[in-house]
Coordinates of C-alpha atoms and ligand atoms in Angstrom, one line a residue:
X1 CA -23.2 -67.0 46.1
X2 CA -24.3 -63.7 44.1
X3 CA -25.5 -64.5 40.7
X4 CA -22.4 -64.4 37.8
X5 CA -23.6 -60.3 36.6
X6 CA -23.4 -59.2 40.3
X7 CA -19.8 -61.3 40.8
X8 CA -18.4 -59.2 37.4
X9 CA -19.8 -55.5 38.4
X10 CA -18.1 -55.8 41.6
X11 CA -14.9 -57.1 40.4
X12 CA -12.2 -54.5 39.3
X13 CA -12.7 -54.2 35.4
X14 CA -16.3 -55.1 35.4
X15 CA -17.0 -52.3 38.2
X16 CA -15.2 -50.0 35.8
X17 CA -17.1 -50.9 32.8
X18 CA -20.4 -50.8 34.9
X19 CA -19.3 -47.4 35.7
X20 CA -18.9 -46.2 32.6
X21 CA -22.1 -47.6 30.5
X22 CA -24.5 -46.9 33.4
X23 CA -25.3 -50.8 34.2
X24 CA -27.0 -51.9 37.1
X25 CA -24.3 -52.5 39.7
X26 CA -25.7 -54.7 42.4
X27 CA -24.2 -55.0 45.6
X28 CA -23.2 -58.5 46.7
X29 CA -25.4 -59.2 49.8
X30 CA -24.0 -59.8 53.2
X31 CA -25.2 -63.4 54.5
X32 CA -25.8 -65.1 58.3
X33 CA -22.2 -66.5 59.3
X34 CA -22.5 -67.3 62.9
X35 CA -19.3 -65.2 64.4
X36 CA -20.4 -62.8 62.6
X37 CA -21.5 -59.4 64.4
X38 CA -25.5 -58.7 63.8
X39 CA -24.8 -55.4 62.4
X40 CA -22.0 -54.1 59.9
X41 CA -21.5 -51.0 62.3
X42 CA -22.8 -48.9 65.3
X43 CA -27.0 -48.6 65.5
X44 CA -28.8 -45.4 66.0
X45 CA -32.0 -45.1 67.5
X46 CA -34.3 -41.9 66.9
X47 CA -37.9 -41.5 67.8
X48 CA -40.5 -38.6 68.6
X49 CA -41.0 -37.1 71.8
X50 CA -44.0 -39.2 73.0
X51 CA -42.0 -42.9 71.7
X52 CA -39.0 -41.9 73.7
X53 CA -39.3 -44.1 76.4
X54 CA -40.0 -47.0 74.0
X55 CA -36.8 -46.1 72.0
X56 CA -34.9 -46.8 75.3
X57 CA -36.8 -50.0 76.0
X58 CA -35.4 -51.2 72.7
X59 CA -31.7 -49.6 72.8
X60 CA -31.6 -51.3 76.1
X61 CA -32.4 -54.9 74.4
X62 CA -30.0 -54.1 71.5
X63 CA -27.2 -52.9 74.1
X64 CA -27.3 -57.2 75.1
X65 CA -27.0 -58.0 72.2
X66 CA -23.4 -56.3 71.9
X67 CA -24.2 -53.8 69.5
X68 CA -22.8 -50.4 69.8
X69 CA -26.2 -48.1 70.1
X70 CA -26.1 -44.4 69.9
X71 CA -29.6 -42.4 71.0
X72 CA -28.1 -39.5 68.9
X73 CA -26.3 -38.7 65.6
X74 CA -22.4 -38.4 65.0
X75 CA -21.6 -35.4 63.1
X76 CA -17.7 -37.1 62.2
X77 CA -17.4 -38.0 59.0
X78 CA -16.1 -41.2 58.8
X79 CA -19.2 -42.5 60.5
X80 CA -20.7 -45.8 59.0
X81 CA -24.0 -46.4 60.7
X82 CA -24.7 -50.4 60.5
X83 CA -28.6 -49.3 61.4
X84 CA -31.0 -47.0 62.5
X85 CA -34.5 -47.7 64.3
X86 CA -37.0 -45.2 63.9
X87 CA -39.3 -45.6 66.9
X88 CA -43.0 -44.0 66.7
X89 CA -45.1 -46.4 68.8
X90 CA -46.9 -43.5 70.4
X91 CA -46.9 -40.8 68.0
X92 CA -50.2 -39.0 68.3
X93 CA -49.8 -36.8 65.3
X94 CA -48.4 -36.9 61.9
X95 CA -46.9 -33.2 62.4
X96 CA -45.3 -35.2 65.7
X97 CA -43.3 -37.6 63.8
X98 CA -41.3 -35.4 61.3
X99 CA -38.8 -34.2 63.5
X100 CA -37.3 -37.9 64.4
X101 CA -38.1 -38.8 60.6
X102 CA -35.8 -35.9 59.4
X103 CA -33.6 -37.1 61.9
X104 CA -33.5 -40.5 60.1
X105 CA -32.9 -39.1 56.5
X106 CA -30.4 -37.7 58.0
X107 CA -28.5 -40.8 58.3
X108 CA -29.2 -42.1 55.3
X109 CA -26.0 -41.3 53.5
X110 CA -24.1 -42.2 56.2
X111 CA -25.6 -46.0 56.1
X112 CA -23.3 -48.5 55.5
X113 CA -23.3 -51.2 52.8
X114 CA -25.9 -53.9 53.9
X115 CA -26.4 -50.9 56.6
X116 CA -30.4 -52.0 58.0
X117 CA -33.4 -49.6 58.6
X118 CA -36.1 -50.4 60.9
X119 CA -39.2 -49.0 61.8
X120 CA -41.2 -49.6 64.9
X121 CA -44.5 -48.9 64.6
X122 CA -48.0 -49.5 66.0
X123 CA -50.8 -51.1 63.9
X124 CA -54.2 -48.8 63.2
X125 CA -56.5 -50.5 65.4
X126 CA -60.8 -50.1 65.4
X127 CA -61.4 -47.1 67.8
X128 CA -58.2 -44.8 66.8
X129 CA -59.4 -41.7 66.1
X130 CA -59.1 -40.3 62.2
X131 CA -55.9 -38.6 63.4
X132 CA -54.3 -41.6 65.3
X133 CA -54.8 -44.0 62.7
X134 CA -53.2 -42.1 60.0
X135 CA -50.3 -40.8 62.2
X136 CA -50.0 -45.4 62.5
X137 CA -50.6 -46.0 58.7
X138 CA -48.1 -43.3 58.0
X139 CA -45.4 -45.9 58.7
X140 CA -46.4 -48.3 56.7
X141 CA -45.7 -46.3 53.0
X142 CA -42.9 -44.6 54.7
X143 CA -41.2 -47.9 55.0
X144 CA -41.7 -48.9 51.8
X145 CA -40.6 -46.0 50.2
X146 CA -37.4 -45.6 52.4
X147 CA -36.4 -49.5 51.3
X148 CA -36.7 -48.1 47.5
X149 CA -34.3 -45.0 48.0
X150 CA -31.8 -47.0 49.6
X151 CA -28.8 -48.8 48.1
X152 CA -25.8 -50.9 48.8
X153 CA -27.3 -54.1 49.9
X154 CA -29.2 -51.8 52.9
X155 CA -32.7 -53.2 53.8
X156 CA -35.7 -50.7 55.2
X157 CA -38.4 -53.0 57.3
X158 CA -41.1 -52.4 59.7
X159 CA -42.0 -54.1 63.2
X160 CA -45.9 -53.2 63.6
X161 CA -47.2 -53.6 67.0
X162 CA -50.6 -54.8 67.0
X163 CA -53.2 -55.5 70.3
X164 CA -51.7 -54.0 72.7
X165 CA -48.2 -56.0 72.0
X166 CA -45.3 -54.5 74.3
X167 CA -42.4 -53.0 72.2
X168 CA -39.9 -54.9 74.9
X169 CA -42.2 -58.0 74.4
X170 CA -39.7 -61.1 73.0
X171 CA -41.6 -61.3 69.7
X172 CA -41.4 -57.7 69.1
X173 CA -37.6 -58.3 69.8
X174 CA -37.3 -61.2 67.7
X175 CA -38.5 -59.6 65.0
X176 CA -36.5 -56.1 65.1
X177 CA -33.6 -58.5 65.5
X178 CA -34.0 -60.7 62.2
X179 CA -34.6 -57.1 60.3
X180 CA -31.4 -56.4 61.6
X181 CA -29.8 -59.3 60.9
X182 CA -28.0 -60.5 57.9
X183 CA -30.6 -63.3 57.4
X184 CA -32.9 -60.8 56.1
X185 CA -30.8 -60.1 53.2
X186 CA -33.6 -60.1 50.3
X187 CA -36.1 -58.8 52.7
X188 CA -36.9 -55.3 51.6
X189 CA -39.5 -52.8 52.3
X190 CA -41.9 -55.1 54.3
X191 CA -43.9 -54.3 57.5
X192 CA -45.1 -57.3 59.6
X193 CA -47.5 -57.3 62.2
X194 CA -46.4 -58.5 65.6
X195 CA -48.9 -59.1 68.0
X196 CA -48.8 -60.4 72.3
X197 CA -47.5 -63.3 73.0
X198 CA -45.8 -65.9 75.6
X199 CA -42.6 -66.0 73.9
X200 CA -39.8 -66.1 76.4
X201 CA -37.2 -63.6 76.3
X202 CA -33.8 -66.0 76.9
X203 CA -33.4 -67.0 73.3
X204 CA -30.1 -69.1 72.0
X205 CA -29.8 -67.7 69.1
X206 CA -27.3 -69.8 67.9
X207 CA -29.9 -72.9 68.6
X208 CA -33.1 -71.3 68.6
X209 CA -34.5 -74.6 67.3
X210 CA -33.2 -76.5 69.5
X211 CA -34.8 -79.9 70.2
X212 CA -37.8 -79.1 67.7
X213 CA -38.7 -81.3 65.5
X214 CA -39.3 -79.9 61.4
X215 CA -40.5 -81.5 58.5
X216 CA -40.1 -80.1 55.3
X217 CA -41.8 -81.1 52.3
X218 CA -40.4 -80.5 48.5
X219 CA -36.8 -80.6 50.2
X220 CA -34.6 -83.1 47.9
X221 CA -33.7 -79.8 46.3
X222 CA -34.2 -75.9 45.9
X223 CA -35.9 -73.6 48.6
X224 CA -36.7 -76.9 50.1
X225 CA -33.5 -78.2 50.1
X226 CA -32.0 -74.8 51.9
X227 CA -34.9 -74.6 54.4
X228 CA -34.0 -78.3 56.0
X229 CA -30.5 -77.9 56.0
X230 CA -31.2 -74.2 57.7
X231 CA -33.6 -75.5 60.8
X232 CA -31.0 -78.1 61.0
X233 CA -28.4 -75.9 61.5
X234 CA -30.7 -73.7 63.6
X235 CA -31.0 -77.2 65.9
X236 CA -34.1 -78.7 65.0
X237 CA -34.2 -82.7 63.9
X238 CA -35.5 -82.6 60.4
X239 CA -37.8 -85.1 58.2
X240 CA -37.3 -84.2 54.6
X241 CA -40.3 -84.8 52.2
X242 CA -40.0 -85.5 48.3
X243 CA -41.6 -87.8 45.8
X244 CA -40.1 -91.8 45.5
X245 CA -38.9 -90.1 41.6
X246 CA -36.2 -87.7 43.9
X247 CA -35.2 -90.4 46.3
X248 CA -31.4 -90.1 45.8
X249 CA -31.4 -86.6 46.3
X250 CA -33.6 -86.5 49.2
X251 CA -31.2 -89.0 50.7
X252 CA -28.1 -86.7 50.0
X253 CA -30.0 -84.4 51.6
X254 CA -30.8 -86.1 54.9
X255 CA -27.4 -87.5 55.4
X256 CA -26.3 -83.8 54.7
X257 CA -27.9 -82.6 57.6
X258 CA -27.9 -85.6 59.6
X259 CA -32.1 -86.1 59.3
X260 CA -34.6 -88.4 57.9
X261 CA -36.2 -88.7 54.7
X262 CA -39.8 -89.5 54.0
X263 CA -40.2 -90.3 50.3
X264 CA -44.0 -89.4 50.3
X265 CA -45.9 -87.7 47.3
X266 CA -47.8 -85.0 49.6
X267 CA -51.0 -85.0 47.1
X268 CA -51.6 -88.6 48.8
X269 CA -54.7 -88.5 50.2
X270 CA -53.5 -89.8 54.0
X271 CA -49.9 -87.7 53.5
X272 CA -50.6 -86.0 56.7
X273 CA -51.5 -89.8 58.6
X274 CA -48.0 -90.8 57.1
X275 CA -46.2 -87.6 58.7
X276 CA -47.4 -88.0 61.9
X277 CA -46.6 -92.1 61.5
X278 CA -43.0 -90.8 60.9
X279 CA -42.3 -87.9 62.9
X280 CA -43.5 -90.2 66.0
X281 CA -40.0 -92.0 66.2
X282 CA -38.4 -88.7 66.2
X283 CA -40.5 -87.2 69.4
X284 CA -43.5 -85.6 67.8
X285 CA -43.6 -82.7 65.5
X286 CA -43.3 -79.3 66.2
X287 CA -42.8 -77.3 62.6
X288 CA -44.3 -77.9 59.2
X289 CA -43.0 -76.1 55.9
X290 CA -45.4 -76.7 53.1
X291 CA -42.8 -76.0 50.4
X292 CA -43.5 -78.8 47.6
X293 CA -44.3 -76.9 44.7
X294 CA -44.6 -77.4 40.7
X295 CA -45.2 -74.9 37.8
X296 CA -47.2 -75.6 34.4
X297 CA -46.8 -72.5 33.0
X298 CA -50.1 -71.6 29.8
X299 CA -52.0 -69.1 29.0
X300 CA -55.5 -69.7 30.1
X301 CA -56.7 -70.1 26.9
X302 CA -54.2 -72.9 26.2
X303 CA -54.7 -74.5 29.5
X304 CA -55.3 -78.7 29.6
X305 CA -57.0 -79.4 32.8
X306 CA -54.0 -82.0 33.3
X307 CA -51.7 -79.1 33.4
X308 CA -54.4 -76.6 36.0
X309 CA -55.0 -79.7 38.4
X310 CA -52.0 -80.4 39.2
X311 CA -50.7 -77.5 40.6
X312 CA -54.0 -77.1 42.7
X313 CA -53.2 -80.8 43.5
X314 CA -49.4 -80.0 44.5
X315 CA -49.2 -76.5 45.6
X316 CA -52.2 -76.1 47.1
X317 CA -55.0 -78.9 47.8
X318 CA -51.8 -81.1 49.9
X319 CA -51.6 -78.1 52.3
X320 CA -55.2 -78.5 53.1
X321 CA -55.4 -82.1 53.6
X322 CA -52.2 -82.4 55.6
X323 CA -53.4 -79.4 57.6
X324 CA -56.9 -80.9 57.8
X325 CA -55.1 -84.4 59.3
X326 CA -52.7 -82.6 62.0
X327 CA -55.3 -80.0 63.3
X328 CA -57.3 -83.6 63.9
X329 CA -55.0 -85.3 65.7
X330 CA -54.8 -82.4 67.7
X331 CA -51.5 -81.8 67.2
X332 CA -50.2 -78.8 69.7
X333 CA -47.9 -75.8 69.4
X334 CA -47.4 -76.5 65.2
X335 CA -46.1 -73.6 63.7
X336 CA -46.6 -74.1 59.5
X337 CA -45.3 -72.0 57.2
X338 CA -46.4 -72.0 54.0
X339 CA -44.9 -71.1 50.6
X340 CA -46.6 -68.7 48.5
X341 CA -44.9 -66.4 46.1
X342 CA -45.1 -62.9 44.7
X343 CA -47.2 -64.2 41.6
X344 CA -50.1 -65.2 44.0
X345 CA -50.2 -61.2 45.0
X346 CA -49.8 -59.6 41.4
X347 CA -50.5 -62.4 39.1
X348 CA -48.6 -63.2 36.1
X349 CA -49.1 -64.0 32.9
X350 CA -48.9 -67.6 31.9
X351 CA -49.5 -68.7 35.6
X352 CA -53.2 -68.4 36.2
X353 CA -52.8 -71.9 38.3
X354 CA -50.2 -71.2 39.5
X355 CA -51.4 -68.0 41.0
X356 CA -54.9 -69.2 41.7
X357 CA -52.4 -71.8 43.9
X358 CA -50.4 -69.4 45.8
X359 CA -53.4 -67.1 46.3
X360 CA -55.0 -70.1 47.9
X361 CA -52.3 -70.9 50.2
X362 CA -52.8 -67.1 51.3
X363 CA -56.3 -67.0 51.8
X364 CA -55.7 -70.4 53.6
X365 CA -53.3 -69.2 55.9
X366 CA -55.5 -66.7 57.7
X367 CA -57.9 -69.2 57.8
X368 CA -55.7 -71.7 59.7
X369 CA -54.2 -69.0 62.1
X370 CA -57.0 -68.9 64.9
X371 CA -57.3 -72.7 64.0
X372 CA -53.7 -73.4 64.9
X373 CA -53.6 -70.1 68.1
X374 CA -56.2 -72.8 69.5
X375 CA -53.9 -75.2 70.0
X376 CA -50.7 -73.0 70.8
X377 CA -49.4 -72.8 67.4
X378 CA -49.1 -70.2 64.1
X379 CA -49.6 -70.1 60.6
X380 CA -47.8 -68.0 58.3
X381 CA -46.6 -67.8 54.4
X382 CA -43.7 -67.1 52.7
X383 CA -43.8 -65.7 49.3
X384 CA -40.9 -65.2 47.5
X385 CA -40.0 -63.4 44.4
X386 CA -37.3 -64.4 42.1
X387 CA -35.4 -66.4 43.6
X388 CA -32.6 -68.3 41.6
X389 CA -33.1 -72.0 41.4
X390 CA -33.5 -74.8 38.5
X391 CA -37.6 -73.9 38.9
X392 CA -36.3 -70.3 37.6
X393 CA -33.0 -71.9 35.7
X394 CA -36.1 -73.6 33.5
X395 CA -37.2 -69.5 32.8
X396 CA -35.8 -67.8 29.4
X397 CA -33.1 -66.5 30.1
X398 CA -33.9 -62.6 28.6
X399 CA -36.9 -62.9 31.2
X400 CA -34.9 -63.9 33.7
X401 CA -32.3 -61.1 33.8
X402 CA -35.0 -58.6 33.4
X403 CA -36.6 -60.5 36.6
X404 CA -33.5 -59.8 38.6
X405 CA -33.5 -55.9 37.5
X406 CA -37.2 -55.0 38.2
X407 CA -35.8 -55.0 41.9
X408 CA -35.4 -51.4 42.6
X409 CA -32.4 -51.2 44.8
X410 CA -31.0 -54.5 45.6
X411 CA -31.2 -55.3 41.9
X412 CA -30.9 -58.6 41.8
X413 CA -32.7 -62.4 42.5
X414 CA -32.5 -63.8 46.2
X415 CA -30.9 -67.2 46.9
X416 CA -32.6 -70.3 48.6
X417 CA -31.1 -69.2 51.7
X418 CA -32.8 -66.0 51.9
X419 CA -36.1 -68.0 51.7
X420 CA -35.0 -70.5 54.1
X421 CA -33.5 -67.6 56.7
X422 CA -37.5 -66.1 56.9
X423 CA -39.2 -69.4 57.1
X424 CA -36.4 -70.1 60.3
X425 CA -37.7 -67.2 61.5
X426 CA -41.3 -67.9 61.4
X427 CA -40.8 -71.3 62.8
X428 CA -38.8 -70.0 65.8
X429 CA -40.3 -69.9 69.6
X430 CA -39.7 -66.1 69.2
X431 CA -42.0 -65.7 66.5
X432 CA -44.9 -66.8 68.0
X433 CA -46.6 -63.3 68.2
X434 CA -46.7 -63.5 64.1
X435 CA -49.6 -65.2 63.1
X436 CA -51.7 -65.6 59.4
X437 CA -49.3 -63.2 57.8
X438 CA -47.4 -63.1 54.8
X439 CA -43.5 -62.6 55.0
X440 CA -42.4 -61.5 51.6
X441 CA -38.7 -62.1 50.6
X442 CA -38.5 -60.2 46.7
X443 CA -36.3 -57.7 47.4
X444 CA -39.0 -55.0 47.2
X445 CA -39.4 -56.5 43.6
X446 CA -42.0 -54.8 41.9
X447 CA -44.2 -57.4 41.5
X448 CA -46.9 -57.0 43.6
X449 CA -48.6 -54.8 46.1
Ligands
NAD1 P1 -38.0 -76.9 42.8 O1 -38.8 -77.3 41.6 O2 -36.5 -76.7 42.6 O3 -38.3 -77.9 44.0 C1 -39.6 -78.3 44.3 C2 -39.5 -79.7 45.0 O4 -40.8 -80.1 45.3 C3 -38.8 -80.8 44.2 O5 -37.8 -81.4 44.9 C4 -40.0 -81.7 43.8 O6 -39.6 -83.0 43.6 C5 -40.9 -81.5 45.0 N1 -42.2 -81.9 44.7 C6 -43.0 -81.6 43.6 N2 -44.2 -82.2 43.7 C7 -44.2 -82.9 44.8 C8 -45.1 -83.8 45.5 N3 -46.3 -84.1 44.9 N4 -44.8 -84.4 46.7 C9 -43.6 -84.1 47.3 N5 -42.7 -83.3 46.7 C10 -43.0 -82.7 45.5 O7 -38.7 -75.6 43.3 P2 -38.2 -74.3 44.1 O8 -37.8 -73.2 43.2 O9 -37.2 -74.8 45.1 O10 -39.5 -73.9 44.9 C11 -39.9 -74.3 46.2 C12 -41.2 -73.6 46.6 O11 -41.0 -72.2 46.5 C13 -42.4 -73.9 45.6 O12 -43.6 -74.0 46.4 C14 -42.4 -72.7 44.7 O13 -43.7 -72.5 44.2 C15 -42.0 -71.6 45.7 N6 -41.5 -70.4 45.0 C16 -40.3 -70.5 44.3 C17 -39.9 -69.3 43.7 C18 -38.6 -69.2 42.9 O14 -38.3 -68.2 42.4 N7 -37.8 -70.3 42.8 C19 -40.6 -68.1 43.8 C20 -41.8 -68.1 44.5 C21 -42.2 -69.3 45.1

């Protein structure tokens, strides 16, 4: 559910009154509902000359998927266009690109609310000449800056190829498909790298999880909470993690989503020994979502070593050690996904631990990506930006409308779900060409880079 200010400026009187003082009036954001259709309208896909052939490649894909692609514009003016797919995977030239990227502004007015754009892109890679790699990084601020022009709920987000990776290839897919998608609702203005992979192309995407087995730490409430009962519904079996003190909840939340709960404090120095001991009754374990987390918000100056050591304890130093213990037992195929957040890439004031802790988990995660490709697997993190939950309730609450509103077009905090939709993502057998990235889901909030 939209939060209670976005409920009233979309209701009648409230979108009058809105209308009249010049208030923010944040659109309500359409979410994953599985009969839904994948977009709110008919998808155009432009490209330069040179990407052409690429641009067919992926209208073909998105033709299977039943949506209604055009490869030109509609001049009619009732057209609504649900999304368009700017393909420049082998523009040579930045003078080469403008004509499709016109073409795309073009549209722009005619995108529909929660209408998605989505650029495909190749990566700059060592050897591209001076010309080549800034035709490539071109993309990337384009992107960016599209996702801040655009309103109504619409979403701009870039696929970038990287090594070589085909733009057919079923990660490249994958991920053009979940920027699509309603389940990236409070993903805005992001480009993530995909690179080559053995993915395999039939995907059930109603069940991508499908007899995978997930354990999710932190998950008697929240983020955590949202990201068990989503790989559940996704098909996975799921062993929730919380501390002995949440017990009833993290019951409540197994029986929820018919899974198992582990009451485990993850700082335990043999908590990854014990989630191995349990996930063997359930067949092994495929997916790990580090999402236990704590704040102890003080300026540095104030700051009790209590209050800095256990957040590197929680949020951080547990990641390691459980890694440490799976990668040792030689688990195979493990795809973690790690929470971060947005204050581990700008900082904030009052959360130096905090940030140091979240910064950590990124630096970590590229660390444990070629240690995990060894064995099959991925790591990546999630770092979210405001996201409303009782970790934020706890935030005053001037701060926290102001954190909402520093969101330049979708003007508003995400939900757990949104969270939960990217980490689903990540963890699926399609994603497996992402690796050591970081997927952030703030709305384009301008916190951070
Ligand atoms: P929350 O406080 O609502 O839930 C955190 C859960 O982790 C709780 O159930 C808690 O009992 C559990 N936990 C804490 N210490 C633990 C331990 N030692 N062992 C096992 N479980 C433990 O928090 P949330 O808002 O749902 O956040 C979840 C994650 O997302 C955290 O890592 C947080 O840092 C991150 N995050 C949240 C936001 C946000 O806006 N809410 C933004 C960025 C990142």
């Amino acid at each position: 559910m939209a939060d209670n200010y976005t409920k009233f400026v979309n209701g009648g009187l409230g979108k009058k009154l809105s209308k009249q003082l010049g208030l923010p009036r944040p659109a309500i954001l359409r979410r994953y509902a599985p009969d839904a259709p994948l977009t709110v309208g008919p998808v155009l896909v432009v490209s330069d000359d040179a990407s052409a052939g690429d641009a067919d490649a992926l209208a073909k894909a998105l033709v299977a998927w039943d949506v209604d692609v055009r490869r030109s514009g509609d001049d009619s003016a009732d057209i609504r266009w649900g999304g368009v797919v700017l393909v420049g995977t082998a523009a040579e030239s930045p003078e080469a690109v403008s004509e499709a990227v016109l073409a795309l502004g073009g549209t722009l007015r005619k995108l529909a609310g929660n209408g998605r754009v989505v650029v495909v892109s190749r990566a700059p890679e060592a050897g591209d000449s001076p010309t080549l790699a800034a035709t490539r990084a071109g993309f990337e601020g384009f992107t960016r800056s599209v996702g801040k022009e655009l309103r109504g709920g619409a979403t701009a987000n870039g696929v970038q190829l990287t090594g070589g990776a085909a733009v057919d290839s079923a990660s490249a897919l994958g991920t053009l498909r979940f920027f699509l998608s309603a389940k990236s609702a409070y993903v805005d203005g992001q480009v993530l790298p995909v690179g080559p992979s053995d993915a395999q192309a039939d995907v059930d995407w109603a069940r991508p999880l499908a007899g995978k087995v997930a354990v999710v730490t932190g998950s008697a409430r929240g983020i955590g909470a949202a990201i068990a009962g989503t790989l559940a519904r996704d098909g996975a079996k799921v062993l929730v993690v919380d501390v002995p003190a949440a017990g009833e909840s993290l019951a409540a939340v197994a029986n929820k989503i018919k899974g198992t709960a582990l009451q485990l404090d993850v700082t335990a120095p043999d908590a990854g020994t014990k989630i191995l001991e349990a996930t063997k009754h359930l067949g092994g374990i495929d997916i790990l979502v580090h999402n236990a987390g704590i704040l102890r918000d003080k300026l540095l100056a104030n700051m009790k070593p209590a209050q800095w050591d256990a957040v590197i304890a929680v949020n951080l130093a547990s990641q390691l050690r459980i890694n440490e213990q799976l990668l040792a037992a030689g688990v195979e195929g493990l795809r973690i996904v790690s929470l971060a957040s947005t204050s581990g890439i700008a900082g904030n004031k009052g959360q130096t631990n905090y940030a140091y802790s979240k910064s950590g988990v990124i630096g970590h995660t590229a660390a444990t990506a070629p240690l995990v490709a060894a064995l099959g697997g991925t790591a990546n993190a999630v770092a979210p930006g405001f996201i409303e939950t009782e970790m934020t309730r706890s935030i005053p609450v001037g701060t926290r409308v102001v954190a909402r509103h520093v969101v330049p077009s979708l003007q508003q905090g995400g939900l757990p779900i949104d969270v939960a939709e990217a980490i689903a993502f990540l963890s699926s057998p399609v994603a497996s060409g992402v690796n050591g990235q970081v997927l952030r889901v703030c709305g384009q909030s301008m916190v951070g880079k």
